[in-house]
Short mmCIF file of C-alpha atoms in Angstrom, two decimals:
data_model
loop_
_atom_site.label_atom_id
_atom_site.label_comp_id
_atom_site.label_asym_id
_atom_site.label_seq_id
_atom_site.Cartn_x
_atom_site.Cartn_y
_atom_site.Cartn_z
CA UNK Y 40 -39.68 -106.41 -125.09
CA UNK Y 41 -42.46 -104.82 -126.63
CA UNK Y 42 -45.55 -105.77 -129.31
CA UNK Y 43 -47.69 -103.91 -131.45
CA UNK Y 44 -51.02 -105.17 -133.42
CA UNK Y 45 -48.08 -106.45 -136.64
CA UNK Y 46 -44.57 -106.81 -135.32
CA UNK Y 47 -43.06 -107.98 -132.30
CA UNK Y 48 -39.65 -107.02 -130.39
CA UNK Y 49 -38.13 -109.11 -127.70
CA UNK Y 50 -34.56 -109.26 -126.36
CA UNK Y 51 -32.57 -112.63 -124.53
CA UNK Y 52 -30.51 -112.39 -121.15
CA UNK Y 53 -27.71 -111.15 -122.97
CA UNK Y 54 -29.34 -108.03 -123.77
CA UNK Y 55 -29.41 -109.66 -127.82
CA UNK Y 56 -32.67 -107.44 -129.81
CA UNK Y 57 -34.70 -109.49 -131.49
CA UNK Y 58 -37.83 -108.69 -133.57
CA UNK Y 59 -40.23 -110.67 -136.13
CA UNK Y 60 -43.29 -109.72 -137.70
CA UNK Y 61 -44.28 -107.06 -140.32
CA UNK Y 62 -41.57 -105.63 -141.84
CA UNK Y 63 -42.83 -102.96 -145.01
CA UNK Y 64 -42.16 -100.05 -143.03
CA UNK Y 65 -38.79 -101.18 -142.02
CA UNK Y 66 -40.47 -101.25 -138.57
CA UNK Y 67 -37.81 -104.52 -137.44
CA UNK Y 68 -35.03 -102.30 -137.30
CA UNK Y 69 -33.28 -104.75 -139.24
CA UNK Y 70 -31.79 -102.21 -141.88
CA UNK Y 71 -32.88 -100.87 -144.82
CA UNK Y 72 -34.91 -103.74 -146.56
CA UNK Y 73 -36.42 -101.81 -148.72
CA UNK Y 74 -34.44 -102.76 -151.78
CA UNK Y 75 -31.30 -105.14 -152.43
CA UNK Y 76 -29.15 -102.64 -153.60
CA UNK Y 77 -26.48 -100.74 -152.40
CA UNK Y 78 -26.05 -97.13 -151.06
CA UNK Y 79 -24.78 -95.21 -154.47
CA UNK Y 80 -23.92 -92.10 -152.98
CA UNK Y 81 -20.49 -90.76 -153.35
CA UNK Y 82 -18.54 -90.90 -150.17
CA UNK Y 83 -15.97 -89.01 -150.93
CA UNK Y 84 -17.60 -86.02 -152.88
CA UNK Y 85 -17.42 -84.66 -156.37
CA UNK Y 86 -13.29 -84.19 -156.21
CA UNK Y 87 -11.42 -87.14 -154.98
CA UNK Y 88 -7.47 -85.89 -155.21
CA UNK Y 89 -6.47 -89.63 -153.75
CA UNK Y 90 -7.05 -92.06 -156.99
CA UNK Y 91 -9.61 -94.75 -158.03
CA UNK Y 92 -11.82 -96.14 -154.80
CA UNK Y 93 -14.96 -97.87 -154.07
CA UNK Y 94 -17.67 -95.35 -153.70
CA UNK Y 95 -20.03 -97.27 -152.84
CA UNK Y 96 -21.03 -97.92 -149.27
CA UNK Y 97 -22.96 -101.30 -148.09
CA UNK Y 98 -25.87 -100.88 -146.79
CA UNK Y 99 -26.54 -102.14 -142.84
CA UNK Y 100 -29.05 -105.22 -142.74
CA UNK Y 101 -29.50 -108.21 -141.17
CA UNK Y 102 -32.15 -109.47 -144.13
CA UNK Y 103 -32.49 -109.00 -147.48
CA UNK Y 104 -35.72 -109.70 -149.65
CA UNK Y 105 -35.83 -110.54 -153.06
CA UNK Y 106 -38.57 -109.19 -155.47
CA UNK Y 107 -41.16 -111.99 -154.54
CA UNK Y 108 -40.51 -112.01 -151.19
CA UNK Y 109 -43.12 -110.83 -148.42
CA UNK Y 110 -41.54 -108.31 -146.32
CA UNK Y 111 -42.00 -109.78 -142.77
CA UNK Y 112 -40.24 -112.42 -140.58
CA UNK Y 113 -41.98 -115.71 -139.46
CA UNK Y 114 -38.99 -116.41 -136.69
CA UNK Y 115 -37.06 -113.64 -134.53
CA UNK Y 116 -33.88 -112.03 -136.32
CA UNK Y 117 -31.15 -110.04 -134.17
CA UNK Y 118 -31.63 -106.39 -134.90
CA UNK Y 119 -29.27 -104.04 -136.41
CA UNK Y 120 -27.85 -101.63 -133.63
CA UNK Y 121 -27.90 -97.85 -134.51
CA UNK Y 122 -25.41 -96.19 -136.31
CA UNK Y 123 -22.51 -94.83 -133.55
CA UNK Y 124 -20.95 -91.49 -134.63
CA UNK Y 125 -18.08 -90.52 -132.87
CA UNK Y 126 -18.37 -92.43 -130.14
CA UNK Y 127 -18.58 -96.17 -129.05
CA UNK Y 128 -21.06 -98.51 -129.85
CA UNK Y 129 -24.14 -97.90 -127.88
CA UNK Y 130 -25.13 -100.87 -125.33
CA UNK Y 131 -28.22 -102.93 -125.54
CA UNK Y 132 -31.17 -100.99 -125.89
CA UNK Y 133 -33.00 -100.56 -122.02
CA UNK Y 134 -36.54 -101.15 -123.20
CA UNK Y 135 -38.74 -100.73 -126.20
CA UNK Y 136 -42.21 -99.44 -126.95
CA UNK Y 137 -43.91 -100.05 -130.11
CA UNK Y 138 -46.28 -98.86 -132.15
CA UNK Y 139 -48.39 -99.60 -135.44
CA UNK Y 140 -46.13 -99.30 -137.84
CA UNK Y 141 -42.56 -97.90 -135.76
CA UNK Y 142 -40.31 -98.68 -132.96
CA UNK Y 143 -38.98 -96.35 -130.57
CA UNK Y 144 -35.87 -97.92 -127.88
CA UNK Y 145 -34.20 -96.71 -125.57
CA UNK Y 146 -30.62 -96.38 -125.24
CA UNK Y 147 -27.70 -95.28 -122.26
CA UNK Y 148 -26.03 -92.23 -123.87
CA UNK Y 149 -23.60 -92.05 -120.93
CA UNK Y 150 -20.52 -93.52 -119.86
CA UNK Y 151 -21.22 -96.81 -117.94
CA UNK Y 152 -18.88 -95.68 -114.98
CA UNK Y 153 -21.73 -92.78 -114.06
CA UNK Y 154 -23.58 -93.21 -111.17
CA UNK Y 155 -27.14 -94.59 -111.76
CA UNK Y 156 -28.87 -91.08 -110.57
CA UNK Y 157 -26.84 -89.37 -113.20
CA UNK Y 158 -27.26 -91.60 -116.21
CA UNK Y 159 -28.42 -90.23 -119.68
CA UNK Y 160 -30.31 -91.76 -122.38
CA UNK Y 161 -30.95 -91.26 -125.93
CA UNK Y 162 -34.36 -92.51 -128.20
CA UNK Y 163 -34.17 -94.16 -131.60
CA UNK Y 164 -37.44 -94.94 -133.86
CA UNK Y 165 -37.39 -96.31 -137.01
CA UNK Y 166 -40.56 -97.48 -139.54
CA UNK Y 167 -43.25 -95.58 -140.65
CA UNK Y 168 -42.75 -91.72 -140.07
CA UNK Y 169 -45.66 -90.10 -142.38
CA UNK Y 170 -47.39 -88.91 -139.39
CA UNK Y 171 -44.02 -87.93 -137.48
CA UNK Y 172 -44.18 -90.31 -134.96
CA UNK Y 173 -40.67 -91.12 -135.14
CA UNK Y 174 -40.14 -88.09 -133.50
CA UNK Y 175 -37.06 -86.40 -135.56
CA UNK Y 176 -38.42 -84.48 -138.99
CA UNK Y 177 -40.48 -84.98 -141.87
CA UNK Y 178 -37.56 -85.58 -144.05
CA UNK Y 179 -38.27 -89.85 -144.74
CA UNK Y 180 -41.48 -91.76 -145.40
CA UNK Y 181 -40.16 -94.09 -143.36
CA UNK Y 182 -36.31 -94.74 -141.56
CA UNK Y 183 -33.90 -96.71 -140.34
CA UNK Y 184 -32.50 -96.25 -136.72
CA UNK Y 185 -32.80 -92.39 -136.61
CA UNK Y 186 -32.39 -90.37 -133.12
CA UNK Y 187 -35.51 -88.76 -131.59
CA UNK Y 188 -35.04 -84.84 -131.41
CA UNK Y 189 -35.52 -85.21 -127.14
CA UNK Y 190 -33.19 -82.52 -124.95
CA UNK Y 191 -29.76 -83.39 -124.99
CA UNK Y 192 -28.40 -84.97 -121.41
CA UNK Y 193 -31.86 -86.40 -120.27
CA UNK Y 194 -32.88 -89.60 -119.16
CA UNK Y 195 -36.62 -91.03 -120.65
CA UNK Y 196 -37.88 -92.94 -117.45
CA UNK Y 197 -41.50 -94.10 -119.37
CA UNK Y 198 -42.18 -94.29 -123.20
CA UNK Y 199 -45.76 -94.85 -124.37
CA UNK Y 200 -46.81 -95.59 -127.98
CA UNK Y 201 -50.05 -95.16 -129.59
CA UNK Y 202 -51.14 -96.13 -132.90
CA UNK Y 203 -48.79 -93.43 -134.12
CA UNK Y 204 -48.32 -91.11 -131.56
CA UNK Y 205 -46.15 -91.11 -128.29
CA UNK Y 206 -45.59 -90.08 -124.86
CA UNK Y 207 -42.08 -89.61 -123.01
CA UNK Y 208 -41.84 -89.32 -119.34
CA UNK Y 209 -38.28 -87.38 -118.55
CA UNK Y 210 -36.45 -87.97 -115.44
CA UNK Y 211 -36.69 -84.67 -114.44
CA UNK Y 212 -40.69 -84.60 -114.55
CA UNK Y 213 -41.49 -82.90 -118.12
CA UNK Y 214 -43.77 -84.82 -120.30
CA UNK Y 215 -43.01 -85.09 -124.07
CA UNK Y 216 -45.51 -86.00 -127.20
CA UNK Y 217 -45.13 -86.13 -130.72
CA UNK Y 218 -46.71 -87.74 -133.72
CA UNK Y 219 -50.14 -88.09 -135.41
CA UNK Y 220 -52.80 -85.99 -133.81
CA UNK Y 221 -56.53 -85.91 -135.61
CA UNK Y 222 -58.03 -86.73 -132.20
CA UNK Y 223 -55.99 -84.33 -130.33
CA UNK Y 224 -54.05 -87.67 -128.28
CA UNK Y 225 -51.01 -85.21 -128.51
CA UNK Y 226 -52.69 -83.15 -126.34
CA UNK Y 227 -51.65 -79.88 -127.43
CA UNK Y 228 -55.01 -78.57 -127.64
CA UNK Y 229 -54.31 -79.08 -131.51
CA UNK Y 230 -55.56 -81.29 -134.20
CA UNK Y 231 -52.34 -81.64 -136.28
CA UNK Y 232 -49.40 -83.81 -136.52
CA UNK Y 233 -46.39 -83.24 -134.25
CA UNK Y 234 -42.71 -83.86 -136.01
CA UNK Y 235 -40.49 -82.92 -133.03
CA UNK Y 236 -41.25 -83.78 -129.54
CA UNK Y 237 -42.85 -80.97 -127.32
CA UNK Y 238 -43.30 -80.40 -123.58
CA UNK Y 239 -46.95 -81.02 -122.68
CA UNK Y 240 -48.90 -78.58 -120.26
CA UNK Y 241 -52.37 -77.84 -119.05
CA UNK Y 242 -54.19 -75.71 -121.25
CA UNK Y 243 -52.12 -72.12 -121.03
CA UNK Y 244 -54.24 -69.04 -119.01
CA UNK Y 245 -54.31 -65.37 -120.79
CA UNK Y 246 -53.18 -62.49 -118.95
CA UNK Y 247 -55.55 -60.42 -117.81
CA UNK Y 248 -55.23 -57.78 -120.54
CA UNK Y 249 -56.11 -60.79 -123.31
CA UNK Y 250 -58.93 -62.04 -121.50
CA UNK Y 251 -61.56 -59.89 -123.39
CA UNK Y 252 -60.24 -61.93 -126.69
CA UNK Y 253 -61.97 -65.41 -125.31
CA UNK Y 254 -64.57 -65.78 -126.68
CA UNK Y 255 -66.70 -69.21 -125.36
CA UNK Y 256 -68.06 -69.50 -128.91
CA UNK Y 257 -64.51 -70.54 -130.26
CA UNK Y 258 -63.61 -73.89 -131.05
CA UNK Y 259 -61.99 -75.81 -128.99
CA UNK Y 260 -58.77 -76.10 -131.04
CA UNK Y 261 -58.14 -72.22 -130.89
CA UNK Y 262 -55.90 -71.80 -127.96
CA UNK Y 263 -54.15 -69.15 -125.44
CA UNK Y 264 -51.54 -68.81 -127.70
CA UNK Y 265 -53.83 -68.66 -130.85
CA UNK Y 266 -55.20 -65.29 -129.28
CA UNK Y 267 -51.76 -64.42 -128.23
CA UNK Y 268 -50.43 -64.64 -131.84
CA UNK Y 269 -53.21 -62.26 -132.54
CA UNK Y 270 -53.12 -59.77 -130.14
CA UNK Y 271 -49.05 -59.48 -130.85
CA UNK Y 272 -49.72 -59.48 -134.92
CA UNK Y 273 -51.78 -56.64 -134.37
CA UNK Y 274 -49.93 -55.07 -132.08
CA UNK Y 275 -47.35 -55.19 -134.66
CA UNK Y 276 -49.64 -53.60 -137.50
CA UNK Y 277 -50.49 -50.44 -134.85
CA UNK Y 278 -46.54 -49.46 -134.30
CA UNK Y 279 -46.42 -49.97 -138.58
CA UNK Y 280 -48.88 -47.52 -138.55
CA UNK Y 281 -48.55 -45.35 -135.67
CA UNK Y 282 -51.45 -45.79 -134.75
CA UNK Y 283 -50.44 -47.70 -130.80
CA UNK Y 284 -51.45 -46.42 -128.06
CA UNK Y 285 -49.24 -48.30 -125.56
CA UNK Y 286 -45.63 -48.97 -125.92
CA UNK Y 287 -45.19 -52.49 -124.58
CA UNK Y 288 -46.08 -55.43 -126.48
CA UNK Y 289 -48.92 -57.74 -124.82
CA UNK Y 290 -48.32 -60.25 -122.49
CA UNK Y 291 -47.66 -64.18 -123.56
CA UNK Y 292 -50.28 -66.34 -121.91
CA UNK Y 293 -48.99 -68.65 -118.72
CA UNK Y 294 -47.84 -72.01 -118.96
CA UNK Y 295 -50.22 -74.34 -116.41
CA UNK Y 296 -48.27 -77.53 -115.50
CA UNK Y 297 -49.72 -80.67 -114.75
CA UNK Y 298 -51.27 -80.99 -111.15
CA UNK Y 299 -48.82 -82.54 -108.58
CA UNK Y 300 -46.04 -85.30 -110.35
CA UNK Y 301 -46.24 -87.28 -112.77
CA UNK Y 302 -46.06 -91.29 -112.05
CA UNK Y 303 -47.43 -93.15 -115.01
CA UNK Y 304 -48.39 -92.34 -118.59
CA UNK Y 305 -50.26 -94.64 -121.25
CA UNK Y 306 -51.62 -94.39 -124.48
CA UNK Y 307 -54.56 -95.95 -126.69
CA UNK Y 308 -54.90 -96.21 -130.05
CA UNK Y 309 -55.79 -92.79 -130.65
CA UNK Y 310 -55.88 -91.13 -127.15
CA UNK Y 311 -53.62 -90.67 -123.92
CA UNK Y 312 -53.45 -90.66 -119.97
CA UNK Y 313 -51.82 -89.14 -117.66
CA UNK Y 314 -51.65 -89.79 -113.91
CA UNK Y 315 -50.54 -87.09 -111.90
CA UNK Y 316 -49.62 -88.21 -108.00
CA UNK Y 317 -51.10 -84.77 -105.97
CA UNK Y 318 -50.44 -84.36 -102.17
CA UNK Y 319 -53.88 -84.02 -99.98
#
């Protein structure tokens, strides 16, 4: 199971997902609660050659709140499972990490017959998504069950949330963040928000012909490949204007990866850690 500071989520023997708490971020992953209604989009398009039919598709929920009602849950409630397209219904989720006002779980993504060295698994988050912590797009407020936009075929070993940030751990080693980033908890060597997950380094080095464009004056925020974006933009203004002097475009800066392996990741409220395992 899993808690954050306003919602809870906690799962029986059985596998069974439970989850009480706040609920007006649709944070429960118990459906779209956000109104009683149904889903009035047209299912079957603008044309339908095949007569008269009901257009209108339920909604999945496991609650439903009427106008008065406080949107939380006093007592757990099962969860509704994500939606399975073309395929079967995905098993219980492996494990769950919350955060202020989202969920991310895990899910197997492969067959159950695979070995357990070559098993795959897929994220979903749903709640609050304003500061793309749920890790997909930009498109919703806030979602139901939505898939995270991690590689396809991998397998998330760790998952860290912060207040609305997170950290992914891959089987393979690569470290993934995404989500709200004023302190820089990302760690990106940016300041702003992070829709789609993105493989976390050390701070990139410049070749040797982009050094002279550091400047220890700069913020902090201005990066490797800040300069880089530069030196190539203006690169691109001396062949407009035939005024270059060397035919070869300038080099991208190098991608530093994290000392030795990774073992364990965690995350704060607004910040992150990282502990790297490095041989003596």
């Amino acid at each position: 199971g899993g808690g954050a500071a306003r919602h809870t989520f906690a799962q029986d023997a059985k596998g069974r997902s439970y989850s009480f708490g706040d609920d007006r971020r649709i944070q429960l992953a118990l459906g779209d609660t956000r109104t009683g209604g149904q889903d009035e989009r047209h299912a079957y398009g603008v044309l339908n050659q095949d007569g008269p039919k009901n257009v209108k598709g339920d909604i999945q929920r496991a609650v439903s709140y009427r106008y008065y009602d406080p949107h939380m849950q006093t007592k757990p409630v099962q969860q509704v499972a994500p939606l399975a397209i073309n395929r079967p219904e995905y098993p219980p989720a492996s494990f769950f990490s919350c955060g202020e006002d989202f969920t991310v779980a895990i899910f197997r993504d492969s067959p159950d017959w695979y070995a357990a060295s070559h098993t795959t698994n897929v994220a979903f988050a749903c709640g609050e998504n304003g500061s793309g912590q749920c890790g997909r797009s930009m498109h919703q407020q806030q979602q139901v069950w939505s898939q995270v936009r991690l590689p396809k075929h991998s397998r998330v070993d760790q998952l860290r949330c912060g207040q609305a940030h997170c950290l992914a751990l891959m089987k393979d080693g690569r470290l993934f963040a995404w989500g709200s980033n004023p302190q820089g908890q990302v760690g990106n060597g940016k300041r702003s928000l992070v829709s789609r997950p993105i493989v976390i380094t050390q701070r990139p080095e410049l070749p040797s012909a982009l050094a002279q464009l550091a400047d220890n004056d700069m913020p902090q925020t201005v990066t490797p490949q800040d300069l880089y974006k530069r030196a190539v933009y203006q690169h691109a203004q001396s062949r407009s204007s035939n005024q270059l002097t060397g035919p070869d475009a300038p080099e991208s800066p190098m991608a530093v990866e994290l000392p030795g392996t990774i073992v364990s990741i965690q995350t704060g409220f607004r910040n992150s850690a990282v502990i790297c395992e490095v041989p003596a």
